[in-house]
Amino acid sequence: MDVSDILAAHQAKQKAVLVEKDIPLEVDAGFLTVTDLNPIDTESYEADLEEYLMSTARDGVQTLIASLFSLPTISTDDGPLAQLPPPTTQLPRAKPLPKPKPPTKWEQFAKAKGIQKKRRDKKVWNEEKQEWVDRWGWKGANKDKEVQWLTEVPANADVDFDPAKAARDERKARVAKNEKQRSANLARAAAAGSSSDDRKKTIDRTLAVTRTSTASLGKFDRKLDGEKPLKGVKRKFEPTETSASKEKSQNLAIISKLDKEPMAKKSKKSSDSSGDVLNVRKAIRSASKGKGSAALAREGASKGGKGKKGKR
Amino acid sequence: MLRTVKPKNARSKRALQAREPKEVEDPRVAIFVKGTHAGEKVTAVMKELMALKRPHAISFSKKNAVRPFEDATSLEFWAQKNDASLFVVGQSTKKRPDGLTFVRMYDHRVLDMCEVGVEGWKSMADFKTPKATPGHKPLLHFASELFDTHPRFIQLKSMLMDFFNGEVIDAIHLAGLEHVISISLGPTPPSLNAAMSTLQATGAPNEDLLSLPKVHVRSYMIRLLASGTRVPRVELTPMGPSLDLTLRRHTDADPEMWKQAMKRPKLRKQDVEKGVGKKRKNLDVDEMGDLRGRIHVGKQDLGKLQTRKMKGLKPGREEAVGDDENEGESGRDSEGEDEGRSRKKRREV
């Protein structure tokens, strides 16, 4: 049997899907990307641009498709899915990594003691009803004692002892305790997040504000023993002699600030079409010392009339 | 700055939770903004790019006085408001006609920017061919050696990959691969080839924008033909849009911010077990495609090692009278063991 023509046919088939390049193409199957690092062929680029671009793209895509089709697949209802490897190209993240949740007090304790977390079922088996009931919530198992029609009362109980109420109070106390622990965990996490220095600063600032928030700005308030007077803000001045480069950068910063208009002002200016440099209203106010244009006119008229005159 | 709100109901709480940072991120949402004057060409290009980016795209219909290279505050505000991390700003001025600026954000702050000018372009409608379904992932093809060497083109590649394909997925339906976006460069000018060697030495790229080759962005539909093998033969048909771009201004990422943005999550336990991120020891695939493992076979007992036989080392005739060679050997072994035992005993005593 001669298999040479079968082999030749197979080779021809292979040739149709194989791509030969000087530098092998880089395939990043995770991002469905192929990079062709071969230099651009100037002759064919200039001869027929579109044809050249399409042929390089075809070679690249053929290589990428070949690597994608050789990936392991899993079958789903919609058809086979190719399992992609993790991408090799590193792209920057859009947001920082999520911060891990601070552990609760119980979690810290469990970790120290090596206690494994056990998932508690939400349902429990009720023998009387012969069915699964919720552990808590509506018709929950934790309310069984409150709703049962007959309850055993201890012999030394008070006359007005209400077993249903006692069970309910106990349950409510448990809920309250849990809530208290939860809020304590939250507070602890918040305290751990912000440093003690920050916390001290905010407390000091709040105290300073409250001390000056009375009608007398704190002048006639009762002072506590050992209470220190409020510290004012100390003014700081730059040294008069600095290096030339520093002075230059400072001045340039001021100039760049002058150059840049704030957005709010810009929009106001564009709407205001007069384009006057002089603010007339403001000029009148300053010239008349706040008395208005009528007073200014009167004054001008009287000056023109008589000159110096005594007080009326 | 946006005020931080405490969610008042479950729905808004879920909406805020969806915006929180995740270990494996969602695809980047791109906002398309028109500058004070965009012009017909840039507007149309942005529309087509948006068609490719859909559904992760938001379009701002009004003009906005935004200059990303001078003042990025409004971009940062929009990024936070819309939970978007990519911007395409179209602006056409006399100095820089038909400009498109790609802006990438990290943590609602500008990470890096890259401006390109649109030289020539052809719309999707000009190609009378079937188009790709919106939402299908494109394949990406980059062609030029500069994408591996020149910092401007490395940035462009990273930016475009983030724009079109930046989502980490673990599986894909092969029948859904419909189109490819091919980004090729013009021939590398000899000045750049010579510059590359000096560039590595000095570390500062010369900013001669005219010397940079053109960027050709083409998109094609893929046709998979039966080839008789498992891998189909690929044929392409132009789909549009096709763009010819030139590089213009850019800003690189702040190194500190870039370092933050490139941080990877610690590998999960199941991934480590699967062998991701860790060297797989004692496993290899042979040429038949079977996974072969090497197991530990215990320590070799060197005492039983057959060394070179010499006459002088043979047991004496008087010790092994009438014995075979084999028996003699085993006898010697047991003797050695006895010796060892007795030595051990001595040590214990």
XYZ file of C-alpha atoms in Angstrom:
661
model
C 0.000 0.000 0.000
C 1.317 3.379 -0.987
C 0.645 6.040 1.594
C 2.807 8.753 0.086
C -0.122 10.616 -1.485
C -2.100 10.429 1.785
C 0.888 11.852 3.598
C 1.258 14.547 0.976
C -2.403 15.479 1.325
C -2.010 15.650 5.078
C 1.039 17.833 4.670
C -0.870 20.146 2.383
C -3.632 20.446 4.975
C -1.104 21.216 7.663
C 0.485 23.823 5.444
C -2.806 25.667 5.170
C -3.006 26.148 8.937
C 0.690 26.577 9.692
C 2.403 29.951 9.764
C 6.113 30.258 9.153
C 7.803 33.421 10.406
C 11.392 34.419 11.121
C 10.561 35.371 14.686
C 7.843 33.132 16.145
C 4.705 35.048 17.130
C 4.039 35.774 20.790
C 0.608 34.515 21.816
C -1.103 35.624 24.998
C -4.115 33.313 24.999
C -5.428 34.774 28.289
C -6.023 38.145 26.647
C -6.718 36.685 23.144
C -3.771 38.669 21.863
C -1.000 37.864 19.417
C 2.068 40.016 18.843
C 4.054 39.819 15.640
C 7.574 41.088 16.338
C 8.804 40.651 12.774
C 9.885 43.919 11.166
C 7.495 45.410 8.635
C 8.327 44.527 5.045
C 8.742 47.950 3.441
C 8.324 46.796 -0.163
C 4.986 45.087 0.179
C 3.854 47.774 2.635
C 4.342 50.436 0.013
C 3.048 48.310 -2.859
C -0.363 47.483 -1.393
C -0.989 48.629 2.160
C -4.411 47.068 2.791
C -3.405 43.740 1.297
C -0.212 43.646 3.354
C -1.985 44.520 6.619
C -4.613 41.874 5.993
C -2.073 39.161 5.212
C -0.025 39.861 8.385
C -3.226 39.972 10.403
C -4.316 36.651 8.889
C -1.028 35.005 9.836
C -1.278 36.334 13.362
C -4.891 35.295 13.792
C -4.144 31.841 12.366
C -1.470 31.319 15.017
C -3.752 32.613 17.769
C -6.669 30.441 16.618
C -4.373 27.413 16.501
C -3.291 27.969 20.090
C -6.884 28.619 21.199
C -8.167 25.448 19.514
C -5.493 23.374 21.206
C -6.589 24.463 24.685
C -8.424 21.972 26.905
C -12.199 22.359 26.788
C -15.103 21.740 29.111
C -18.547 20.979 27.743
C -21.513 23.091 28.775
C -25.109 23.367 27.605
C -24.094 26.012 25.060
C -21.246 23.977 23.655
C -17.595 23.468 24.479
C -15.743 26.240 26.307
C -11.988 26.571 25.876
C -10.223 26.953 29.196
C -7.934 29.954 28.910
C -4.606 30.092 30.736
C -3.936 33.137 32.950
C -2.700 36.078 30.857
C 1.031 36.661 30.538
C 0.783 40.387 29.801
C 0.569 42.500 32.913
C -1.942 45.314 32.684
C -2.408 47.902 35.426
C -5.386 47.519 37.717
C -8.238 50.013 37.656
C -8.663 50.028 41.415
C -6.398 49.080 44.307
C -6.484 45.586 45.725
C -9.338 45.015 48.166
C -8.278 45.417 51.754
C -8.748 42.320 53.911
C -11.484 42.603 56.522
C -10.161 43.150 60.048
C -10.769 40.013 62.128
C -13.423 40.087 64.834
C -12.541 39.348 68.411
C -13.933 35.841 68.050
C -11.917 35.237 64.895
C -8.750 36.335 66.648
C -9.516 34.015 69.538
C -10.379 31.114 67.245
C -7.159 31.609 65.339
C -5.107 31.639 68.526
C -6.778 28.479 69.727
C -6.792 26.813 66.359
C -10.573 26.492 66.188
C -11.827 25.608 62.733
C -14.846 27.453 61.390
C -17.876 25.238 61.221
C -20.844 26.189 59.095
C -24.046 25.861 61.084
C -27.094 24.667 59.171
C -29.862 27.185 58.870
C -32.471 24.472 59.388
C -32.953 22.068 62.275
C -35.038 18.881 62.405
C -38.228 19.140 64.398
C -39.163 15.724 65.833
C -42.799 16.554 66.555
C -43.599 18.144 63.224
C -41.338 15.666 61.383
C -39.923 18.412 59.163
C -37.030 20.829 58.821
C -37.678 24.221 60.407
C -35.621 27.397 60.413
C -33.259 27.838 63.327
C -34.374 31.447 63.726
C -36.688 33.905 62.045
C -40.332 33.401 61.247
C -41.593 30.275 63.057
C -37.994 29.725 64.061
C -36.935 26.974 66.430
C -35.539 29.508 68.896
C -39.086 30.676 69.661
C -40.443 27.230 70.543
C -40.527 27.915 74.272
C -42.427 31.154 73.820
C -45.264 29.678 71.823
C -45.789 26.257 73.387
C -49.202 25.891 75.073
C -47.978 24.164 78.241
C -44.785 24.985 80.113
C -43.276 23.397 83.168
C -42.878 25.994 85.942
C -40.218 25.518 88.628
C -41.582 24.882 92.114
C -40.020 28.005 93.646
C -41.295 30.379 90.948
C -43.102 33.617 91.750
C -46.846 33.864 91.528
C -46.697 36.134 88.500
C -43.959 34.149 86.730
C -44.650 34.058 83.004
C -42.536 31.360 81.338
C -43.196 32.671 77.809
C -42.073 36.155 78.794
C -38.982 34.823 80.547
C -37.979 32.853 77.429
C -38.576 35.897 75.229
C -36.497 38.166 77.476
C -33.708 35.667 77.399
C -33.782 35.538 73.607
C -33.893 39.330 73.325
C -30.928 39.585 75.687
C -28.953 37.244 73.441
C -29.764 39.362 70.401
C -28.757 42.534 72.245
C -25.488 40.992 73.332
C -24.689 39.955 69.787
C -25.454 43.439 68.518
C -23.213 44.954 71.189
C -20.366 42.657 70.216
C -20.865 43.469 66.553
C -20.689 47.223 67.134
C -17.650 46.737 69.372
C -15.950 44.845 66.549
C -16.749 47.660 64.130
C -15.398 50.271 66.551
C -12.239 48.244 67.082
C -11.718 47.928 63.334
C -12.182 51.679 62.893
C -9.733 52.429 65.699
C -7.167 50.083 64.196
C -7.622 51.710 60.795
C -6.884 55.262 61.984
C -3.703 55.831 63.924
C -3.889 57.107 67.497
C -2.165 60.320 66.437
C -4.992 61.155 64.062
C -7.541 60.374 66.720
C -5.761 62.636 69.222
C -5.644 65.454 66.730
C -9.374 65.260 65.973
C -10.219 65.212 69.693
C -8.003 68.235 70.324
C -9.567 70.119 67.474
C -13.101 69.339 68.666
C -12.182 70.442 72.182
C -10.709 73.707 70.927
C -13.859 74.443 68.931
C -16.190 73.722 71.839
C -14.177 75.907 74.220
C -14.600 78.927 72.001
C -18.207 78.220 71.126
C -19.882 80.094 73.985
C -21.243 83.641 73.743
C -18.080 85.052 75.306
C -15.803 82.894 73.150
C -14.827 80.974 76.277
C -13.624 84.040 78.233
C -15.964 83.648 81.214
C -16.129 79.862 81.272
C -15.213 77.999 84.407
C -11.703 76.632 84.083
C -10.869 73.153 85.261
C -7.813 72.430 87.336
C -4.759 71.938 85.192
C -6.520 73.064 82.024
C -4.039 74.581 79.646
C -4.796 77.784 77.748
C -5.614 77.319 74.099
C -2.713 77.441 71.764
C -3.050 79.762 68.848
C -1.720 79.185 65.398
C 1.923 80.041 65.170
C 2.831 81.970 62.060
C 5.659 80.560 60.122
C 7.840 82.505 57.769
C 10.069 81.208 55.060
C 13.709 82.123 55.492
C 14.570 85.319 53.621
C 17.583 83.789 51.987
C 16.935 80.642 49.987
C 18.682 78.932 47.136
C 18.084 80.429 43.726
C 16.469 77.298 42.346
C 13.980 77.133 45.214
C 13.081 80.788 44.837
C 12.612 80.305 41.125
C 10.308 77.332 41.580
C 8.257 79.235 44.157
C 7.805 82.172 41.846
C 6.961 79.943 38.927
C 4.295 78.235 41.038
C 2.698 81.621 41.740
C 2.802 82.574 38.068
C 1.241 79.301 36.984
C -1.534 79.880 39.500
C -2.152 83.328 38.022
C -2.161 81.883 34.551
C -4.814 79.297 35.319
C -8.332 80.556 35.686
C -10.663 78.741 38.029
C -13.516 76.943 36.282
C -16.266 78.887 38.080
C -14.860 82.253 37.077
C -14.367 81.142 33.496
C -18.021 80.278 33.022
C -19.111 83.530 34.634
C -16.891 85.513 32.343
C -18.168 83.825 29.207
C -21.774 84.630 30.126
C -20.914 88.233 30.969
C -20.560 89.826 27.540
C -19.758 93.462 28.437
C -16.100 92.683 29.015
C -15.581 95.814 31.165
C -12.396 95.988 33.114
C -13.865 98.446 35.621
C -16.416 97.174 38.092
C -18.622 100.299 38.160
C -20.699 99.284 41.136
C -17.617 98.620 43.219
C -15.946 101.850 42.122
C -18.955 103.936 43.154
C -19.098 102.216 46.485
C -15.474 102.983 47.260
C -15.601 106.566 45.983
C -18.713 107.445 47.996
C -17.448 105.520 51.016
C -20.453 103.243 50.892
C -23.127 105.963 50.633
C -24.152 105.240 47.054
C -24.237 107.094 43.769
C -26.902 109.671 44.859
C -24.740 110.831 47.743
C -21.764 111.058 45.415
C -23.714 113.257 42.993
C -24.942 115.493 45.809
C -21.457 115.899 47.168
C -20.082 116.719 43.740
C -22.803 119.364 43.184
C -22.248 121.060 46.545
C -18.489 121.169 45.940
C -19.064 122.821 42.589
C -21.408 125.469 44.114
C -19.688 127.140 47.013
C -16.421 125.587 47.807
C -15.601 125.584 51.526
C -18.464 125.893 53.880
C -18.918 125.320 57.561
C -20.931 122.576 59.080
C -24.635 123.011 58.928
C -14.857 65.275 45.498
C -17.975 63.206 45.855
C -19.525 62.893 49.247
C -19.517 59.383 50.564
C -23.016 58.170 51.160
C -24.142 55.526 53.555
C -26.578 53.254 51.751
C -30.101 53.531 53.087
C -31.606 50.483 51.434
C -30.490 47.115 50.183
C -30.522 48.107 46.522
C -28.223 51.085 46.923
C -26.025 49.014 49.188
C -25.651 46.411 46.442
C -24.921 49.149 43.912
C -22.158 50.566 46.113
C -20.772 47.105 46.767
C -20.508 46.500 43.035
C -18.189 49.525 42.817
C -15.845 48.380 45.538
C -12.419 47.117 44.497
C -12.398 43.459 43.559
C -9.640 40.924 43.345
C -10.518 40.007 39.766
C -11.668 43.188 38.116
C -14.575 43.866 35.816
C -13.820 45.104 32.308
C -12.897 48.756 32.189
C -15.760 51.102 31.307
C -14.805 53.772 28.794
C -16.308 57.251 28.685
C -16.334 59.030 25.345
C -16.066 62.792 25.793
C -16.166 65.458 23.140
C -13.981 68.495 23.751
C -14.907 72.076 22.944
C -14.599 71.338 19.245
C -14.450 67.777 18.044
C -15.206 67.990 14.373
C -17.026 65.593 12.125
C -14.208 63.100 11.700
C -13.382 62.687 15.371
C -17.048 62.454 16.315
C -17.578 59.678 13.799
C -14.415 57.840 14.893
C -15.509 57.993 18.505
C -18.901 56.633 17.562
C -17.332 53.644 15.793
C -14.886 52.975 18.610
C -17.822 53.040 20.955
C -19.619 50.496 18.797
C -16.624 48.186 19.286
C -16.382 48.868 23.027
C -20.094 48.464 23.744
C -21.592 47.529 26.249
C -18.803 48.857 28.473
C -19.026 52.351 27.079
C -20.648 55.596 28.149
C -21.112 58.485 25.761
C -21.208 62.113 26.866
C -23.430 63.856 24.374
C -22.535 67.439 25.267
C -19.334 69.279 24.587
C -17.038 69.745 27.525
C -14.188 72.176 28.049
C -11.701 69.542 29.055
C -7.966 69.524 28.393
C -6.624 66.279 29.849
C -2.962 67.265 29.555
C -3.462 70.503 31.456
C -6.168 69.871 33.993
C -7.489 66.400 34.765
C -9.831 67.291 37.609
C -13.020 66.882 35.602
C -11.856 63.518 34.283
C -11.261 62.373 37.836
C -14.688 63.594 38.864
C -16.391 61.779 35.991
C -14.427 58.641 36.689
C -15.692 58.560 40.227
C -19.237 59.501 39.331
C -19.585 56.891 36.569
C -17.254 54.262 37.990
C -15.291 54.343 34.747
C -11.563 53.938 34.344
C -10.938 54.800 30.702
C -11.562 57.963 28.756
C -11.506 58.753 25.090
C -11.435 62.513 24.632
C -11.956 63.875 21.142
C -10.641 67.348 20.463
C -9.779 69.084 17.242
C -7.726 72.264 17.325
C -5.754 74.199 14.754
C -2.479 73.057 16.259
C -3.538 69.442 16.748
C -6.323 68.596 14.304
C -8.487 65.529 14.878
C -6.972 64.424 18.173
C -8.095 61.500 20.260
C -6.748 61.179 23.792
C -6.831 57.850 25.582
C -6.726 58.319 29.351
C -6.351 55.459 31.761
C -7.272 55.848 35.426
C -6.163 54.119 38.568
C -8.226 54.529 41.720
C -10.139 57.424 40.063
C -6.896 59.274 39.366
C -5.169 59.681 36.024
C -2.585 56.970 35.489
C -1.327 57.702 31.983
C -2.430 59.371 28.776
C -1.715 58.969 25.104
C -2.855 61.290 22.348
C -3.215 60.181 18.753
C -4.172 62.098 15.672
C -6.583 60.601 13.152
C -5.037 60.884 9.691
C -7.235 58.688 7.593
C -10.279 56.683 8.432
C -12.982 54.540 6.909
C -16.290 53.867 8.564
C -17.982 50.542 9.209
C -20.740 51.554 6.834
C -18.247 51.862 3.970
C -17.580 48.137 4.130
C -20.633 46.241 2.930
C -19.874 43.169 5.011
C -21.463 41.521 8.051
C -20.468 43.084 11.387
C -19.510 41.559 14.705
C -22.112 41.135 17.418
C -21.822 43.798 20.136
C -20.406 42.364 23.325
C -18.341 39.642 21.685
C -14.701 39.707 22.642
C -12.356 40.657 19.826
C -9.029 39.029 19.139
C -6.118 41.449 19.126
C -3.204 41.433 16.730
C -0.182 43.702 17.074
C 2.452 43.772 14.359
C 5.818 45.491 14.669
C 8.971 44.960 16.660
C 8.493 48.427 18.172
C 5.688 47.083 20.364
C 8.413 45.301 22.294
C 11.125 47.948 22.289
C 9.865 51.525 22.005
C 8.326 52.982 25.191
C 5.677 54.948 23.281
C 4.437 51.846 21.492
C 4.653 49.671 24.591
C 2.340 52.171 26.237
C 0.045 52.251 23.203
C -0.191 48.466 23.162
C -0.957 48.296 26.852
C -3.553 51.050 26.481
C -5.307 49.411 23.531
C -5.251 46.002 25.203
C -6.890 47.565 28.228
C -9.386 49.295 25.977
C -10.496 46.276 23.958
C -9.632 43.193 25.960
C -8.499 44.033 29.468
C -10.727 41.541 31.257
C -9.329 38.363 32.763
C -11.608 35.480 31.782
C -11.070 31.810 32.415
C -12.991 30.293 29.524
C -14.314 31.306 26.124
C -16.706 29.848 23.577
C -14.666 29.324 20.439
C -17.648 29.795 18.137
C -18.033 33.306 19.561
C -14.713 34.517 18.179
C -16.009 36.718 15.401
C -13.661 39.585 14.780
C -10.080 40.693 15.166
C -8.675 44.154 15.724
C -5.272 44.422 14.130
C -2.861 47.196 15.094
C 0.139 47.442 12.791
C 2.806 50.077 12.429
C 4.428 51.517 9.381
C 7.989 50.446 8.550
C 10.408 51.257 11.331
C 12.467 54.259 10.182
C 16.239 53.716 10.251
C 16.669 56.690 12.594
C 14.571 54.843 15.177
C 16.498 51.643 14.661
C 19.726 53.490 15.346
C 18.140 55.337 18.226
C 17.051 52.159 19.934
C 20.633 51.235 20.763
C 21.416 54.686 22.135
C 18.080 54.760 23.903
C 18.940 51.728 25.948
C 22.167 53.454 26.964
C 20.750 56.856 27.848
C 17.285 55.783 28.935
C 15.618 58.917 27.527
C 13.620 58.624 24.308
C 14.095 61.394 21.817
C 10.782 63.085 21.324
C 10.754 63.418 17.577
C 7.155 62.608 16.826
C 7.589 62.841 13.063
C 10.044 59.979 13.070
C 7.535 57.631 14.715
C 5.773 55.370 12.220
C 2.042 55.537 11.587
C -0.332 53.257 13.426
C -2.806 51.351 11.285
C -5.851 50.052 13.126
C -7.927 47.634 11.085
C -10.767 45.353 12.086
C -11.663 42.197 10.274
C -14.328 39.554 10.541
C -12.958 36.041 10.933
C -14.147 33.162 8.806
C -13.132 29.722 9.980
C -12.864 27.204 7.148
C -12.542 23.470 7.564
C -8.959 22.449 6.935
C -9.189 18.737 7.586
C -7.303 19.152 10.847
C -8.542 20.190 14.251
C -7.363 23.739 13.679
C -9.492 25.536 11.087
C -8.056 27.732 8.390
C -8.635 31.445 8.973
C -9.826 33.890 6.342
C -10.378 37.578 7.065
C -12.794 40.065 5.567
C -12.495 43.784 6.371
C -15.262 44.944 8.676
C -14.315 48.520 9.606
C -13.625 50.893 11.134
C -10.128 51.339 9.827
C -7.990 54.130 11.229
C -4.583 55.561 10.421
C -3.211 57.243 13.508
C -0.135 59.264 14.416
C 1.212 59.493 17.917
C 1.190 62.871 19.609
C 1.541 63.975 23.226
C 1.610 61.499 26.068
C 2.243 61.316 29.780
C 3.778 58.303 31.413
C 2.457 56.912 34.639
C 3.899 58.146 37.894
C 6.279 55.319 38.917
C 4.858 55.088 42.420
C 1.286 54.939 41.130
C 2.290 52.445 38.445
C 3.808 50.212 41.092
C 0.572 50.359 43.060
C -1.475 49.591 39.957
C 0.660 46.597 39.020
C 0.213 44.870 42.379
C -1.232 41.386 41.949
C -3.414 39.553 44.442
C -1.902 36.667 46.294
C -2.653 33.436 44.503
C -5.591 31.555 45.874
C -5.094 28.159 47.416
C -6.881 26.225 44.718
C -4.802 27.951 42.044
C -1.630 27.011 43.835
C -2.869 23.440 44.020
C -3.628 23.541 40.331
C -0.064 24.564 39.784
C -0.569 28.196 38.742
C 2.191 30.525 39.848
C 4.310 27.687 41.152
C 6.858 25.519 39.467
C 5.336 22.108 38.913
C 7.855 19.625 40.085
C 8.287 16.053 38.911
C 5.609 16.404 36.236
C 6.081 16.532 32.517
C 4.131 15.852 29.363
C 5.684 13.351 26.981
C 5.420 13.488 23.208
C 2.208 11.462 23.268
C 0.560 14.157 25.346
C 0.397 12.025 28.480
C 1.156 13.567 31.817
C 4.018 11.695 33.438
C 5.007 11.970 37.044
C 8.128 10.923 38.834
C 7.630 9.392 42.242
C 10.050 8.990 45.078
C 11.558 5.523 45.044
C 13.368 5.488 48.346
C 17.027 5.790 49.109
C 19.435 3.476 47.408
C 21.352 1.184 49.697
C 24.917 1.828 48.684
C 26.132 -1.142 50.725
C 24.570 -3.466 48.153
C 26.113 -1.681 45.229
C 28.039 -4.038 42.975
C 31.471 -2.553 42.520
C 34.348 -3.878 40.521
C 35.149 -7.448 41.339
C 38.734 -8.099 42.326
C 40.415 -11.271 43.217
C 41.925 -9.920 46.353
C 38.589 -8.905 47.791
C 37.068 -12.363 47.388
C 36.430 -14.254 50.598
C 39.268 -16.569 51.485
C 39.127 -20.171 50.455
C 39.186 -21.405 53.992
C 36.139 -19.238 54.940
C 33.958 -20.297 52.025
C 34.838 -23.899 51.404
C 32.446 -25.569 48.951
C 30.323 -22.391 48.718
C 29.125 -20.754 45.506
C 30.139 -17.231 44.635
C 26.599 -15.998 45.227
C 26.339 -17.624 48.554
C 29.668 -16.196 49.435
C 28.445 -12.733 48.623
C 25.267 -13.075 50.633
C 27.301 -14.444 53.463
C 29.515 -11.389 53.325
C 26.486 -9.138 53.367
C 25.013 -10.750 56.405
C 28.374 -10.568 58.000
C 28.507 -6.847 57.301
C 25.079 -6.424 58.818
C 26.114 -8.354 61.861
C 29.093 -6.168 62.188
C 26.906 -3.082 61.923
C 24.559 -4.402 64.536
C 27.316 -5.200 66.927
C 28.791 -1.733 66.399
C 25.427 -0.233 67.157
C 25.160 -2.281 70.285
C 28.513 -1.095 71.357
C 27.417 2.462 70.863
C 24.303 1.865 72.924
C 26.378 0.381 75.722
